[in-house]
């Protein structure tokens, strides 16, 4: 006969709260200090998390051709940093946000230039009328689903492709694989970086694979 335990109501409430927090996923620590795009965690699996982003707005560079993700991201970030420091048509300064994301379109070979687009999340207070600037454009996502894999340390040119491939592999056998099976892990993926280059501990980076979810109806 099974033993029954009568748990105090307060203990049960705390347990449910902890379980809910775990199911919601852990936001990168940077997001407790500066604004990040809001999202809901709709699923979690072994090595991945599925997020639903609600129409975030980004300011993006034009395509940067380079053989190095690190170099292209640095080049794009400097343009975006000038932008938030007031180098825009309104002369308006904008608060720093996270993450800075780099969309990667890999080349066909190891010695060929890949294409990179670097983007900055526009804070909510500036989303109504983000200031235009030469060489930059506004991207407004609709409701978007992303498969996400976190990794620590500094981003390197050699590590990100492996992380993207690992994310792709972790989705195999899941209900989400149909949404990415047409995407080769060496095709377009996004690298999200949350930390300043001067932060050496507690660094959080992510690989995003944007999912093709019909009607965004989940």
XYZ file of C-alpha atoms in Angstrom:
218
model
C 0.000 0.000 0.000
C 1.412 3.355 -1.017
C 2.272 5.795 1.728
C 0.531 9.145 1.507
C 2.206 12.338 2.648
C 0.189 15.350 3.730
C 2.279 18.345 2.756
C 1.564 21.775 4.253
C -0.204 24.135 1.811
C 2.647 26.681 2.019
C 5.188 23.992 1.072
C 3.041 22.939 -1.883
C 2.741 26.525 -3.051
C 6.507 27.024 -2.892
C 7.088 23.746 -4.736
C 4.721 24.753 -7.527
C 6.417 28.145 -7.748
C 9.838 26.527 -8.109
C 8.580 24.123 -10.759
C 7.008 26.978 -12.702
C 10.242 28.954 -12.564
C 12.214 25.978 -13.829
C 9.774 25.430 -16.703
C 10.080 29.088 -17.672
C 13.831 28.789 -18.247
C 16.605 31.025 -16.963
C 17.160 34.382 -18.621
C 20.779 35.468 -19.126
C 22.019 37.453 -16.073
C 22.639 40.531 -18.240
C 18.872 40.869 -18.677
C 18.508 41.742 -14.993
C 20.617 44.864 -15.629
C 19.648 46.061 -19.099
C 16.608 45.590 -21.329
C 16.302 42.429 -23.407
C 13.513 41.352 -25.764
C 10.751 39.555 -23.892
C 9.842 35.977 -24.719
C 7.907 32.974 -23.474
C 9.473 29.546 -23.114
C 7.056 27.136 -24.794
C 9.127 23.950 -24.580
C 12.415 22.578 -23.308
C 14.386 19.497 -24.255
C 17.805 17.954 -23.906
C 20.123 20.721 -25.064
C 17.519 23.168 -26.359
C 14.794 25.602 -25.397
C 11.953 26.808 -27.624
C 11.087 30.486 -27.228
C 8.294 32.616 -28.617
C 9.328 36.224 -29.200
C 6.542 38.773 -29.538
C 7.414 41.199 -32.343
C 10.853 42.482 -31.279
C 12.315 45.427 -33.180
C 15.959 45.503 -34.290
C 18.263 48.007 -35.933
C 20.544 46.135 -38.325
C 23.635 46.650 -40.410
C 23.777 45.816 -44.079
C 25.439 42.530 -44.955
C 29.108 42.339 -43.948
C 31.288 39.917 -45.912
C 34.165 38.473 -43.931
C 35.819 35.145 -43.212
C 35.573 35.849 -39.461
C 32.407 36.049 -37.363
C 34.370 37.789 -34.607
C 35.699 40.475 -36.941
C 32.326 41.027 -38.638
C 30.533 41.286 -35.302
C 33.086 43.801 -34.040
C 32.715 45.869 -37.214
C 28.925 45.791 -37.013
C 28.856 46.533 -33.297
C 30.973 49.662 -33.749
C 28.433 50.992 -36.266
C 25.574 50.180 -33.895
C 27.402 51.691 -30.912
C 27.845 54.946 -32.829
C 24.132 54.788 -33.608
C 23.047 54.530 -29.952
C 25.543 57.255 -29.008
C 23.645 59.697 -31.239
C 25.058 59.144 -34.711
C 21.589 59.016 -36.256
C 19.287 61.471 -38.006
C 17.667 62.594 -34.742
C 20.943 62.929 -32.803
C 19.220 60.769 -30.212
C 21.054 58.643 -27.657
C 19.593 55.214 -26.924
C 20.104 52.936 -23.946
C 22.262 49.845 -24.389
C 20.324 46.577 -24.620
C 21.125 42.902 -25.043
C 21.719 40.742 -26.897
C 23.664 41.910 -29.908
C 22.826 39.305 -32.527
C 24.723 38.261 -35.624
C 22.883 36.419 -38.370
C 25.324 34.080 -40.071
C 25.035 32.931 -43.673
C 28.051 30.622 -44.001
C 30.141 30.441 -47.143
C 30.611 27.333 -49.268
C 34.224 26.854 -48.213
C 36.642 27.540 -45.337
C 38.547 30.272 -47.185
C 35.509 32.077 -48.625
C 33.809 35.057 -47.015
C 30.559 34.435 -45.183
C 27.803 37.031 -44.851
C 26.912 38.547 -41.491
C 24.190 40.946 -40.384
C 24.643 42.450 -36.916
C 21.612 43.767 -35.049
C 20.833 45.715 -31.877
C 17.553 45.285 -29.992
C 15.664 48.599 -29.926
C 14.370 49.452 -26.415
C 10.597 49.652 -26.018
C 10.669 53.399 -25.437
C 12.257 53.937 -28.872
C 10.268 51.394 -30.854
C 7.505 53.812 -31.818
C 9.862 55.877 -33.953
C 13.422 54.516 -34.049
C 15.792 57.116 -35.498
C 17.000 56.292 -39.020
C 20.685 56.253 -39.888
C 22.779 55.752 -42.997
C 23.790 52.149 -43.551
C 21.350 50.771 -40.977
C 17.809 49.484 -41.325
C 14.924 48.568 -39.035
C 13.781 44.959 -38.831
C 10.496 44.186 -37.139
C 9.900 40.535 -36.431
C 6.406 39.211 -36.161
C 5.648 36.557 -33.571
C 8.727 34.374 -33.966
C 9.768 31.004 -32.603
C 13.410 30.169 -31.989
C 15.222 27.036 -30.902
C 17.952 28.192 -28.525
C 21.150 26.657 -27.166
C 23.232 28.484 -24.554
C 26.998 28.280 -24.212
C 29.560 30.060 -22.076
C 32.820 31.895 -22.610
C 33.939 34.082 -25.487
C 32.548 33.449 -28.960
C 35.124 32.098 -31.391
C 35.075 31.565 -35.132
C 35.620 27.842 -34.702
C 33.118 27.171 -31.938
C 29.888 28.673 -33.224
C 29.381 26.274 -36.133
C 29.814 23.354 -33.737
C 27.267 24.871 -31.350
C 24.806 25.378 -34.226
C 25.270 21.775 -35.343
C 24.769 20.566 -31.765
C 21.522 22.542 -31.495
C 20.292 21.077 -34.772
C 21.149 17.543 -33.618
C 19.452 18.032 -30.240
C 16.177 18.827 -32.025
C 16.135 15.502 -33.880
C 13.302 13.341 -32.627
C 11.497 16.308 -31.062
C 8.179 17.765 -32.134
C 10.112 20.784 -33.428
C 12.376 19.019 -35.869
C 9.933 19.379 -38.759
C 10.247 23.159 -38.352
C 14.014 22.998 -38.904
C 14.590 19.871 -40.998
C 14.813 21.982 -44.166
C 17.589 23.997 -42.548
C 21.055 22.516 -42.748
C 23.044 23.314 -39.585
C 25.594 25.021 -41.820
C 22.916 27.328 -43.259
C 21.603 30.510 -41.664
C 21.729 30.678 -37.876
C 22.028 33.481 -35.336
C 24.612 34.095 -32.618
C 23.355 36.127 -29.641
C 25.912 37.722 -27.318
C 24.821 39.222 -24.005
C 28.047 40.500 -22.440
C 30.470 43.348 -22.867
C 33.914 42.256 -24.117
C 35.234 43.538 -20.761
C 33.221 40.989 -18.776
C 35.292 37.866 -18.207
C 32.995 35.813 -15.981
C 29.394 34.629 -16.224
C 29.401 35.094 -19.976
C 26.296 33.821 -21.764
C 25.953 33.340 -25.505
C 23.260 31.624 -27.523
C 22.710 30.008 -30.876
C 19.262 30.639 -32.347
C 17.593 28.697 -35.124
C 14.473 30.562 -36.237
C 11.678 28.026 -36.678
C 9.200 27.928 -39.505
C 5.904 27.635 -37.621
C 2.880 28.020 -39.890
C 0.584 30.755 -38.730
C 2.600 31.151 -35.516
C -0.400 29.463 -33.937
C 1.250 27.522 -31.102
